[in-house]
PDB file of C-alpha atoms in Angstrom:
ATOM      1  CA  LEU A 776      92.820  84.814 117.518  1.00 69.00           C
ATOM      2  CA  VAL A 777      95.906  85.769 115.504  1.00 75.00           C
ATOM      3  CA  PHE A 778      94.728  89.385 115.416  1.00 78.00           C
ATOM      4  CA  LEU A 779      94.468  89.684 119.215  1.00 82.00           C
ATOM      5  CA  PRO A 780      98.214  90.102 119.912  1.00 83.00           C
ATOM      6  CA  ILE A 781      98.377  92.634 117.081  1.00 82.00           C
ATOM      7  CA  ILE A 782      95.723  94.768 118.785  1.00 84.00           C
ATOM      8  CA  SER A 783      97.165  94.367 122.284  1.00 80.00           C
ATOM      9  CA  LYS A 784     100.755  95.017 121.173  1.00 80.00           C
ATOM     10  CA  THR A 785     100.306  98.687 122.027  1.00 78.00           C
ATOM     11  CA  LYS A 786     100.949  99.085 125.761  1.00 79.00           C
ATOM     12  CA  HIS A 787      97.857 101.086 126.579  1.00 81.00           C
ATOM     13  CA  PRO A 788      94.713 100.254 128.597  1.00 84.00           C
ATOM     14  CA  ARG A 789      92.510 101.238 125.659  1.00 86.00           C
ATOM     15  CA  ALA A 790      94.305  98.745 123.405  1.00 86.00           C
ATOM     16  CA  THR A 791      93.785  95.990 125.981  1.00 88.00           C
ATOM     17  CA  GLU A 792      90.110  96.907 126.228  1.00 89.00           C
ATOM     18  CA  ALA A 793      89.791  96.827 122.433  1.00 89.00           C
ATOM     19  CA  ALA A 794      91.443  93.393 122.280  1.00 89.00           C
ATOM     20  CA  THR A 795      89.068  92.070 124.958  1.00 90.00           C
ATOM     21  CA  LYS A 796      85.976  93.392 123.167  1.00 91.00           C
ATOM     22  CA  TYR A 797      87.219  91.988 119.869  1.00 91.00           C
ATOM     23  CA  PHE A 798      87.843  88.574 121.448  1.00 91.00           C
ATOM     24  CA  LEU A 799      84.433  88.387 123.136  1.00 92.00           C
ATOM     25  CA  THR A 800      82.570  89.469 120.007  1.00 92.00           C
ATOM     26  CA  GLN A 801      84.379  87.136 117.636  1.00 91.00           C
ATOM     27  CA  THR A 802      84.050  84.248 120.099  1.00 92.00           C
ATOM     28  CA  THR A 803      80.299  84.818 120.351  1.00 93.00           C
ATOM     29  CA  ALA A 804      79.999  84.877 116.568  1.00 92.00           C
ATOM     30  CA  SER A 805      82.048  81.671 116.273  1.00 92.00           C
ATOM     31  CA  CYS A 806      79.789  79.965 118.818  1.00 93.00           C
ATOM     32  CA  LEU A 807      76.769  80.980 116.746  1.00 92.00           C
ATOM     33  CA  LEU A 808      78.437  79.467 113.674  1.00 90.00           C
ATOM     34  CA  MET A 809      78.966  76.206 115.550  1.00 90.00           C
ATOM     35  CA  LEU A 810      75.337  76.273 116.704  1.00 91.00           C
ATOM     36  CA  THR A 811      74.290  76.792 113.083  1.00 89.00           C
ATOM     37  CA  SER A 812      76.281  73.734 112.018  1.00 87.00           C
ATOM     38  CA  VAL A 813      74.748  71.630 114.799  1.00 89.00           C
ATOM     39  CA  ILE A 814      71.192  72.680 113.902  1.00 88.00           C
ATOM     40  CA  ASN A 815      71.826  72.044 110.221  1.00 84.00           C
ATOM     41  CA  ALA A 816      73.331  68.620 110.952  1.00 85.00           C
ATOM     42  CA  TRP A 817      70.360  67.773 113.176  1.00 86.00           C
ATOM     43  CA  TYR A 818      67.810  68.480 110.438  1.00 83.00           C
ATOM     44  CA  THR A 819      69.705  67.568 107.256  1.00 79.00           C
ATOM     45  CA  GLY A 820      72.412  65.146 108.377  1.00 78.00           C
ATOM     46  CA  THR A 821      75.231  67.221 106.850  1.00 78.00           C
ATOM     47  CA  TRP A 822      77.732  69.543 108.504  1.00 79.00           C
ATOM     48  CA  ALA A 823      78.303  71.680 105.404  1.00 76.00           C
ATOM     49  CA  ILE A 824      77.286  75.254 106.184  1.00 75.00           C
ATOM     50  CA  THR A 825      76.943  75.978 102.470  1.00 72.00           C
ATOM     51  CA  GLN A 826      73.902  73.672 102.356  1.00 75.00           C
ATOM     52  CA  LEU A 827      71.566  75.262 104.862  1.00 78.00           C
ATOM     53  CA  ASP A 828      67.998  74.081 104.312  1.00 77.00           C
ATOM     54  CA  ASN A 829      66.711  75.069 107.742  1.00 79.00           C
ATOM     55  CA  LYS A 830      65.403  78.635 108.122  1.00 84.00           C
ATOM     56  CA  THR A 831      66.565  78.926 111.720  1.00 86.00           C
ATOM     57  CA  ALA A 832      70.073  77.818 110.801  1.00 86.00           C
ATOM     58  CA  SER A 833      70.158  80.261 107.866  1.00 87.00           C
ATOM     59  CA  ALA A 834      69.097  83.165 110.074  1.00 89.00           C
ATOM     60  CA  LEU A 835      71.671  82.288 112.744  1.00 90.00           C
ATOM     61  CA  MET A 836      74.335  81.961 110.061  1.00 90.00           C
ATOM     62  CA  LEU A 837      73.595  85.441 108.747  1.00 91.00           C
ATOM     63  CA  LEU A 838      73.545  86.869 112.286  1.00 92.00           C
ATOM     64  CA  ALA A 839      76.922  85.333 113.125  1.00 92.00           C
ATOM     65  CA  LEU A 840      78.600  86.516 109.934  1.00 92.00           C
ATOM     66  CA  THR A 841      77.200  90.044 110.176  1.00 92.00           C
ATOM     67  CA  MET A 842      78.523  90.173 113.734  1.00 93.00           C
ATOM     68  CA  LYS A 843      81.977  89.191 112.501  1.00 91.00           C
ATOM     69  CA  ALA A 844      81.798  91.726 109.665  1.00 91.00           C
ATOM     70  CA  GLY A 845      80.524  94.541 111.876  1.00 90.00           C
ATOM     71  CA  ALA A 846      77.087  95.119 110.331  1.00 91.00           C
ATOM     72  CA  ALA A 847      74.013  96.335 112.207  1.00 87.00           C
ATOM     73  CA  PRO A 848      72.383  95.417 114.497  1.00 88.00           C
ATOM     74  CA  THR A 849      75.513  93.631 115.800  1.00 88.00           C
ATOM     75  CA  HIS A 850      77.863  96.521 115.017  1.00 89.00           C
ATOM     76  CA  PHE A 851      78.298  97.719 118.607  1.00 89.00           C
ATOM     77  CA  TRP A 852      81.887  96.462 118.941  1.00 91.00           C
ATOM     78  CA  LEU A 853      83.428  97.935 115.786  1.00 92.00           C
ATOM     79  CA  PRO A 854      83.682 101.674 116.677  1.00 92.00           C
ATOM     80  CA  GLU A 855      85.085 100.963 120.138  1.00 91.00           C
ATOM     81  CA  VAL A 856      87.630  98.428 118.908  1.00 92.00           C
ATOM     82  CA  MET A 857      88.845 100.668 116.075  1.00 92.00           C
ATOM     83  CA  GLN A 858      89.142 103.619 118.455  1.00 91.00           C
ATOM     84  CA  GLY A 859      91.354 101.547 120.755  1.00 89.00           C
ATOM     85  CA  CYS A 860      93.727 100.598 117.923  1.00 89.00           C
ATOM     86  CA  THR A 861      96.273 102.518 115.936  1.00 88.00           C
ATOM     87  CA  MET A 862      95.256 103.708 112.487  1.00 89.00           C
ATOM     88  CA  THR A 863      97.165 100.877 110.791  1.00 89.00           C
ATOM     89  CA  LYS A 864      95.362  98.218 112.828  1.00 90.00           C
ATOM     90  CA  ALA A 865      92.067 100.003 112.246  1.00 91.00           C
ATOM     91  CA  ILE A 866      92.686  99.637 108.509  1.00 91.00           C
ATOM     92  CA  LEU A 867      93.053  95.876 108.917  1.00 90.00           C
ATOM     93  CA  ILE A 868      89.861  95.624 110.983  1.00 90.00           C
ATOM     94  CA  SER A 869      87.771  97.668 108.548  1.00 90.00           C
ATOM     95  CA  THR A 870      89.090  95.949 105.409  1.00 89.00           C
ATOM     96  CA  TRP A 871      91.072  92.712 105.677  1.00 88.00           C
ATOM     97  CA  GLN A 872      89.116  91.248 108.592  1.00 87.00           C
ATOM     98  CA  LYS A 873      85.848  91.652 106.672  1.00 89.00           C
ATOM     99  CA  ILE A 874      86.929  89.534 103.710  1.00 89.00           C
ATOM    100  CA  ALA A 875      86.439  86.090 105.309  1.00 88.00           C
ATOM    101  CA  PRO A 876      82.912  86.653 106.721  1.00 90.00           C
ATOM    102  CA  THR A 877      81.834  88.413 103.524  1.00 89.00           C
ATOM    103  CA  ILE A 878      83.025  85.497 101.386  1.00 88.00           C
ATOM    104  CA  LEU A 879      81.092  83.097 103.631  1.00 88.00           C
ATOM    105  CA  ILE A 880      77.986  85.259 103.273  1.00 87.00           C
ATOM    106  CA  LEU A 881      78.375  85.266  99.494  1.00 86.00           C
ATOM    107  CA  SER A 882      78.929  81.499  99.384  1.00 84.00           C
ATOM    108  CA  THR A 883      75.626  80.910 101.195  1.00 83.00           C
ATOM    109  CA  TYR A 884      73.561  83.630  99.516  1.00 81.00           C
ATOM    110  CA  HIS A 885      71.207  81.012  97.975  1.00 81.00           C
ATOM    111  CA  HIS A 886      70.043  80.074 101.487  1.00 81.00           C
ATOM    112  CA  THR A 887      70.293  83.541 103.045  1.00 83.00           C
ATOM    113  CA  PRO A 888      66.919  84.978 104.140  1.00 86.00           C
ATOM    114  CA  SER A 889      66.581  87.915 101.751  1.00 85.00           C
ATOM    115  CA  LYS A 890      64.224  89.897 103.993  1.00 88.00           C
ATOM    116  CA  ILE A 891      66.555  89.647 106.980  1.00 90.00           C
ATOM    117  CA  ALA A 892      69.531  90.626 104.809  1.00 90.00           C
ATOM    118  CA  ILE A 893      67.685  93.690 103.476  1.00 90.00           C
ATOM    119  CA  ILE A 894      66.605  94.736 106.983  1.00 91.00           C
ATOM    120  CA  ALA A 895      70.184  94.351 108.235  1.00 92.00           C
ATOM    121  CA  GLY A 896      71.397  96.366 105.249  1.00 92.00           C
ATOM    122  CA  LEU A 897      68.981  99.231 105.891  1.00 92.00           C
ATOM    123  CA  LEU A 898      69.827  99.257 109.602  1.00 93.00           C
ATOM    124  CA  SER A 899      73.535  99.360 108.765  1.00 93.00           C
ATOM    125  CA  THR A 900      73.172 102.301 106.389  1.00 92.00           C
ATOM    126  CA  ALA A 901      71.037 104.166 108.941  1.00 91.00           C
ATOM    127  CA  TYR A 902      73.198 103.446 111.997  1.00 92.00           C
ATOM    128  CA  GLY A 903      76.387 104.140 110.065  1.00 90.00           C
ATOM    129  CA  GLY A 904      75.111 107.540 108.978  1.00 88.00           C
ATOM    130  CA  TRP A 905      73.648 108.642 112.307  1.00 90.00           C
ATOM    131  CA  GLY A 906      76.609 107.358 114.293  1.00 89.00           C
ATOM    132  CA  GLY A 907      79.219 109.084 112.168  1.00 88.00           C
ATOM    133  CA  ILE A 908      77.656 112.556 112.230  1.00 87.00           C
ATOM    134  CA  ASN A 909      78.580 113.364 115.841  1.00 84.00           C
ATOM    135  CA  GLN A 910      82.078 111.880 115.742  1.00 87.00           C
ATOM    136  CA  THR A 911      85.258 113.922 115.972  1.00 87.00           C
ATOM    137  CA  GLN A 912      87.610 110.928 116.113  1.00 91.00           C
ATOM    138  CA  LEU A 913      88.559 109.807 112.609  1.00 91.00           C
ATOM    139  CA  ARG A 914      88.905 106.136 113.544  1.00 92.00           C
ATOM    140  CA  LYS A 915      85.342 106.028 114.864  1.00 92.00           C
ATOM    141  CA  MET A 916      84.177 107.897 111.788  1.00 92.00           C
ATOM    142  CA  MET A 917      85.844 105.304 109.567  1.00 92.00           C
ATOM    143  CA  ALA A 918      84.205 102.560 111.645  1.00 93.00           C
ATOM    144  CA  TYR A 919      80.728 103.957 111.001  1.00 93.00           C
ATOM    145  CA  SER A 920      81.646 104.374 107.343  1.00 92.00           C
ATOM    146  CA  SER A 921      82.562 100.683 107.273  1.00 92.00           C
ATOM    147  CA  ILE A 922      79.197  99.805 108.838  1.00 93.00           C
ATOM    148  CA  THR A 923      77.416 101.780 106.123  1.00 93.00           C
ATOM    149  CA  ASN A 924      79.359 100.011 103.394  1.00 92.00           C
ATOM    150  CA  MET A 925      78.405  96.620 104.831  1.00 93.00           C
ATOM    151  CA  GLY A 926      74.799  97.778 104.659  1.00 92.00           C
ATOM    152  CA  TRP A 927      75.082  98.400 100.927  1.00 92.00           C
ATOM    153  CA  THR A 928      76.761  95.017 100.548  1.00 91.00           C
ATOM    154  CA  LEU A 929      73.848  93.273 102.288  1.00 91.00           C
ATOM    155  CA  LEU A 930      71.175  95.174 100.353  1.00 90.00           C
ATOM    156  CA  ILE A 931      72.216  93.665  97.030  1.00 87.00           C
ATOM    157  CA  LEU A 932      73.395  90.317  98.435  1.00 85.00           C
ATOM    158  CA  SER A 933      70.443  88.102  97.497  1.00 81.00           C
ATOM    159  CA  SER A 934      70.024  89.285  93.902  1.00 82.00           C
ATOM    160  CA  GLN A 935      73.514  90.344  92.778  1.00 84.00           C
ATOM    161  CA  PRO A 936      76.255  88.748  94.923  1.00 86.00           C
ATOM    162  CA  LYS A 937      78.972  89.770  92.448  1.00 87.00           C
ATOM    163  CA  VAL A 938      77.995  93.415  92.833  1.00 87.00           C
ATOM    164  CA  SER A 939      78.223  92.970  96.613  1.00 89.00           C
ATOM    165  CA  MET A 940      81.808  91.777  96.299  1.00 88.00           C
ATOM    166  CA  ILE A 941      82.680  94.597  93.897  1.00 88.00           C
ATOM    167  CA  ASN A 942      81.198  97.075  96.364  1.00 90.00           C
ATOM    168  CA  LEU A 943      83.374  95.730  99.183  1.00 90.00           C
ATOM    169  CA  LEU A 944      86.565  95.611  97.097  1.00 90.00           C
ATOM    170  CA  LEU A 945      86.059  99.146  95.784  1.00 90.00           C
ATOM    171  CA  TYR A 946      85.492 100.407  99.316  1.00 92.00           C
ATOM    172  CA  MET A 947      88.692  98.731 100.471  1.00 92.00           C
ATOM    173  CA  ALA A 948      90.628 100.256  97.568  1.00 91.00           C
ATOM    174  CA  ILE A 949      89.281 103.715  98.408  1.00 91.00           C
ATOM    175  CA  ILE A 950      89.474 103.745 102.192  1.00 92.00           C
ATOM    176  CA  THR A 951      92.880 102.053 102.581  1.00 92.00           C
ATOM    177  CA  PRO A 952      95.006 104.837 101.018  1.00 91.00           C
ATOM    178  CA  ALA A 953      92.893 107.476 102.797  1.00 90.00           C
ATOM    179  CA  MET A 954      93.558 105.946 106.215  1.00 91.00           C
ATOM    180  CA  LEU A 955      97.219 105.333 105.380  1.00 91.00           C
ATOM    181  CA  ILE A 956      97.621 109.022 104.581  1.00 89.00           C
ATOM    182  CA  MET A 957      95.990 109.852 107.932  1.00 89.00           C
ATOM    183  CA  GLU A 958      98.487 107.535 109.608  1.00 88.00           C
ATOM    184  CA  GLN A 959     101.506 109.055 107.856  1.00 85.00           C
ATOM    185  CA  THR A 960     100.401 112.625 108.611  1.00 84.00           C
ATOM    186  CA  SER A 961      99.479 111.787 112.259  1.00 85.00           C
ATOM    187  CA  THR A 962      95.881 112.867 111.691  1.00 87.00           C
ATOM    188  CA  LYS A 963      93.577 111.416 114.349  1.00 89.00           C
ATOM    189  CA  THR A 964      90.767 113.949 114.850  1.00 89.00           C
ATOM    190  CA  LEU A 965      88.795 116.457 112.812  1.00 87.00           C
ATOM    191  CA  ARG A 966      90.852 119.195 114.422  1.00 86.00           C
ATOM    192  CA  ASP A 967      93.997 117.634 112.984  1.00 85.00           C
ATOM    193  CA  MET A 968      92.442 117.723 109.513  1.00 85.00           C
ATOM    194  CA  THR A 969      92.690 121.527 109.526  1.00 83.00           C
ATOM    195  CA  SER A 970      96.489 121.289 109.517  1.00 82.00           C
ATOM    196  CA  MET A 971      96.774 118.689 106.738  1.00 82.00           C
ATOM    197  CA  TRP A 972      96.721 121.324 103.996  1.00 81.00           C
ATOM    198  CA  SER A 973      99.690 123.140 105.546  1.00 79.00           C
ATOM    199  CA  ILE A 974     101.583 119.842 105.802  1.00 78.00           C
ATOM    200  CA  SER A 975     100.955 118.739 102.221  1.00 81.00           C
ATOM    201  CA  PRO A 976      98.346 120.249  99.868  1.00 84.00           C
ATOM    202  CA  ILE A 977      98.671 117.263  97.535  1.00 86.00           C
ATOM    203  CA  LEU A 978      97.870 114.700 100.228  1.00 86.00           C
ATOM    204  CA  ALA A 979      95.069 116.896 101.576  1.00 87.00           C
ATOM    205  CA  THR A 980      93.463 117.049  98.131  1.00 87.00           C
ATOM    206  CA  ILE A 981      93.828 113.306  97.566  1.00 89.00           C
ATOM    207  CA  THR A 982      92.403 112.497 101.009  1.00 89.00           C
ATOM    208  CA  THR A 983      89.416 114.765 100.385  1.00 89.00           C
ATOM    209  CA  LEU A 984      88.651 113.148  97.029  1.00 90.00           C
ATOM    210  CA  LEU A 985      89.024 109.657  98.501  1.00 91.00           C
ATOM    211  CA  LEU A 986      86.614 110.403 101.350  1.00 90.00           C
ATOM    212  CA  LEU A 987      84.078 111.946  98.980  1.00 90.00           C
ATOM    213  CA  SER A 988      84.422 108.880  96.767  1.00 90.00           C
ATOM    214  CA  ALA A 989      83.777 106.633  99.774  1.00 89.00           C
ATOM    215  CA  ALA A 990      80.631 108.671 100.457  1.00 88.00           C
ATOM    216  CA  GLY A 991      79.391 107.872  96.947  1.00 87.00           C
ATOM    217  CA  LEU A 992      79.540 111.382  95.531  1.00 85.00           C
ATOM    218  CA  PRO A 993      79.275 111.350  91.717  1.00 83.00           C
ATOM    219  CA  PRO A 994      81.196 111.213  89.443  1.00 82.00           C
ATOM    220  CA  LEU A 995      83.802 109.542  91.671  1.00 85.00           C
ATOM    221  CA  THR A 996      84.362 105.793  91.685  1.00 86.00           C
ATOM    222  CA  GLY A 997      82.468 105.102  94.917  1.00 87.00           C
ATOM    223  CA  PHE A 998      79.222 106.236  93.285  1.00 90.00           C
ATOM    224  CA  LEU A 999      79.223 103.327  90.812  1.00 89.00           C
ATOM    225  CA  PRO A1000      78.351 100.405  93.184  1.00 89.00           C
ATOM    226  CA  LYS A1001      75.675 102.524  94.885  1.00 91.00           C
ATOM    227  CA  LEU A1002      74.158 103.363  91.510  1.00 91.00           C
ATOM    228  CA  ILE A1003      74.090  99.682  90.524  1.00 89.00           C
ATOM    229  CA  THR A1004      72.522  98.750  93.873  1.00 90.00           C
ATOM    230  CA  LEU A1005      69.801 101.391  93.602  1.00 91.00           C
ATOM    231  CA  ASN A1006      69.081 100.363  90.022  1.00 90.00           C
ATOM    232  CA  GLU A1007      68.725  96.709  91.077  1.00 88.00           C
ATOM    233  CA  LEU A1008      66.373  97.599  93.944  1.00 88.00           C
ATOM    234  CA  VAL A1009      64.177  99.663  91.619  1.00 90.00           C
ATOM    235  CA  THR A1010      64.177  96.831  89.061  1.00 90.00           C
ATOM    236  CA  GLN A1011      62.851  94.484  91.769  1.00 87.00           C
ATOM    237  CA  ASN A1012      60.024  96.947  92.570  1.00 88.00           C
ATOM    238  CA  LEU A1013      61.684  97.891  95.861  1.00 86.00           C
ATOM    239  CA  THR A1014      61.621 101.604  95.139  1.00 89.00           C
ATOM    240  CA  SER A1015      60.807 102.526  98.739  1.00 90.00           C
ATOM    241  CA  LEU A1016      63.850 100.622  99.992  1.00 89.00           C
ATOM    242  CA  ALA A1017      66.015 102.310  97.369  1.00 90.00           C
ATOM    243  CA  LEU A1018      64.718 105.696  98.524  1.00 92.00           C
ATOM    244  CA  VAL A1019      65.476 104.924 102.179  1.00 91.00           C
ATOM    245  CA  ALA A1020      68.971 103.669 101.320  1.00 90.00           C
ATOM    246  CA  ALA A1021      69.724 106.759  99.233  1.00 90.00           C
ATOM    247  CA  THR A1022      68.436 109.024 102.010  1.00 90.00           C
ATOM    248  CA  THR A1023      70.583 107.398 104.688  1.00 88.00           C
ATOM    249  CA  THR A1024      73.615 107.777 102.427  1.00 86.00           C
ATOM    250  CA  LEU A1025      73.139 111.541 102.634  1.00 88.00           C
ATOM    251  CA  LEU A1026      74.000 111.253 106.333  1.00 87.00           C
ATOM    252  CA  ASN A1027      77.373 109.818 105.377  1.00 86.00           C
ATOM    253  CA  LEU A1028      77.837 112.576 102.851  1.00 88.00           C
ATOM    254  CA  VAL A1029      77.247 115.168 105.596  1.00 88.00           C
ATOM    255  CA  PHE A1030      80.200 114.168 107.765  1.00 86.00           C
ATOM    256  CA  TYR A1031      82.413 113.484 104.758  1.00 89.00           C
ATOM    257  CA  LEU A1032      81.678 116.978 103.425  1.00 89.00           C
ATOM    258  CA  ARG A1033      82.427 118.373 106.866  1.00 88.00           C
ATOM    259  CA  THR A1034      85.778 116.583 106.794  1.00 88.00           C
ATOM    260  CA  ALA A1035      86.472 117.904 103.283  1.00 86.00           C
ATOM    261  CA  TYR A1036      85.608 121.431 104.426  1.00 86.00           C
ATOM    262  CA  LEU A1037      87.960 121.239 107.399  1.00 85.00           C
ATOM    263  CA  THR A1038      90.747 119.807 105.252  1.00 83.00           C
ATOM    264  CA  THR A1039      90.681 122.166 102.287  1.00 79.00           C
ATOM    265  CA  LEU A1040      89.044 125.413 103.424  1.00 75.00           C
ATOM    266  CA  LEU A1041      90.304 125.912 106.978  1.00 65.00           C
ATOM    267  CA  THR A1042      93.783 126.466 108.369  1.00 62.00           C
ATOM    268  CA  PRO A1043      94.871 126.230 112.014  1.00 57.00           C
ATOM    269  CA  PRO A1044      95.358 129.479 113.980  1.00 56.00           C
ATOM    270  CA  ASN A1045      98.871 130.920 113.621  1.00 54.00           C
ATOM    271  CA  SER A1046     100.669 134.219 113.789  1.00 48.00           C
ATOM    272  CA  THR A1047     102.327 136.063 110.931  1.00 48.00           C
ATOM    273  CA  SER A1048     105.734 134.947 112.167  1.00 49.00           C
ATOM    274  CA  THR A1049     104.813 131.264 112.196  1.00 45.00           C
ATOM    275  CA  SER A1050     106.786 129.188 109.717  1.00 47.00           C
ATOM    276  CA  MET A1051     104.572 127.255 107.301  1.00 45.00           C
ATOM    277  CA  LYS A1052     104.553 123.498 107.757  1.00 47.00           C
ATOM    278  CA  TRP A1053     104.535 122.905 104.017  1.00 44.00           C
ATOM    279  CA  ARG A1054     108.080 124.265 103.868  1.00 41.00           C
ATOM    280  CA  GLN A1055     109.218 121.314 105.932  1.00 43.00           C
ATOM    281  CA  GLN A1056     110.212 118.030 104.358  1.00 46.00           C
ATOM    282  CA  ILE A1057     107.167 115.937 103.434  1.00 48.00           C
ATOM    283  CA  ASN A1058     107.032 112.319 104.522  1.00 51.00           C
ATOM    284  CA  THR A1059     108.282 110.203 101.615  1.00 50.00           C
ATOM    285  CA  GLN A1060     106.126 107.196 102.517  1.00 51.00           C
ATOM    286  CA  ALA A1061     103.014 109.356 102.490  1.00 50.00           C
ATOM    287  CA  MET A1062     103.846 110.754  99.065  1.00 50.00           C
ATOM    288  CA  MET A1063     104.313 107.230  97.725  1.00 53.00           C
ATOM    289  CA  LEU A1064     100.613 106.634  98.440  1.00 53.00           C
ATOM    290  CA  ALA A1065      99.562 109.329  95.981  1.00 50.00           C
ATOM    291  CA  PRO A1066      99.768 107.263  92.739  1.00 51.00           C
ATOM    292  CA  PHE A1067      97.878 104.364  94.345  1.00 49.00           C
ATOM    293  CA  ALA A1068      95.237 106.701  95.712  1.00 50.00           C
ATOM    294  CA  LEU A1069      94.691 108.352  92.342  1.00 51.00           C
ATOM    295  CA  THR A1070      93.704 105.006  90.823  1.00 51.00           C
ATOM    296  CA  THR A1071      90.632 104.925  93.078  1.00 51.00           C
ATOM    297  CA  MET A1072      89.319 108.266  91.834  1.00 52.00           C
ATOM    298  CA  ILE A1073      88.467 107.308  88.260  1.00 50.00           C
ATOM    299  CA  THR A1074      85.374 109.051  86.920  1.00 44.00           C
ATOM    300  CA  LEU A1075      82.270 107.119  85.910  1.00 44.00           C
ATOM    301  CA  ALA A1076      82.800 108.032  82.275  1.00 40.00           C
ATOM    302  CA  THR A1077      86.164 106.293  82.294  1.00 46.00           C
ATOM    303  CA  MET A1078      84.858 103.196  84.087  1.00 47.00           C
ATOM    304  CA  THR A1079      81.805 102.705  81.914  1.00 44.00           C
ATOM    305  CA  SER A1080      83.450 103.436  78.585  1.00 44.00           C
TER     306      SER A1080
END
C-alpha cells in the first residue's frame, strides 16, 4: 500500500490506471496468502506459512507469491503498471518490490511443489521472450525482461535456492544502472536509443553492455547464473527443460541485440549544419552511474578465478 501513492504521484490518467491495477493485483495476491494460511491452519493447526504440509496450500502459496513477483502465468499486470510509471518507479517495481515475495518463496522452498515451480519458470521465460520482441517502449521491454528473470529464478528454486537469490541480485545490479541511465538521458522508446550515442558515447556503450549482460550473453556477468542453472538442470537429468529454457532465452537476446544495434550503430537523421549533441554538457548524475555500472560487467574469467 505504501507504493500506491508513489505510483499515483504523477498527475496523469495512465499513472492512476497503473496504481489501480497494482492495487487490485497485490490485494488479490494478499487474499490468496490469507487463504493459504487458513487452509494450512485447518489441516495442521499452525498459522506459520513456512510449515506448509498441505499440497493445496503450497500451490496457492506459490501462486500468490509469483503474482506478487510478476512471474507467469500471473504476469499480466507488470508490463501495464511499469508502462504507466516513470522510469524511476519502474526500477523499484522490477527490482525492490520483488525482494519480499522472492524471500518468502525461498523460505518455503522445502514445501514448494517443484513441478509447478518449473512449469511457472518455463512459462515466464517463454512469455518474457515473446512479449518483449514486439515492444518499442523500453519500460515494457524491461518488464518482460523482469518476467524472464523470474522464470530463471523459479527454475532452480527447488534444488539450488542460493543460486536463485544470486540470480535475482545479479539481475538487480545489472538492470538498475541501465534503467537509471535511460532515466537520466530521457530515453523512453527504441527510437530514443538512436540518439543516445550522440548524447554520450560512454553511457551508450555502458548501457549496451549492461543490456547484453542482462540477456545472458557470454562472457558478461549475466551469463554466469544462467550457466549454473542449465548445469543444475542437466545434472538432474532435465536436459529437455534446459534446452527449452536456453531456447527461450534467445528470444530475449533478439530484442536486446536490436536495442544494442539501435544504440551503437544508428544515428538519428540530421543535416550537415546540425550541431552534435555530444558537444553539449553531459548530465553529471548520469556520468556518476558509469563506475557503478562497470562493476556489473565483470567477465566470467574474473569471477571464477
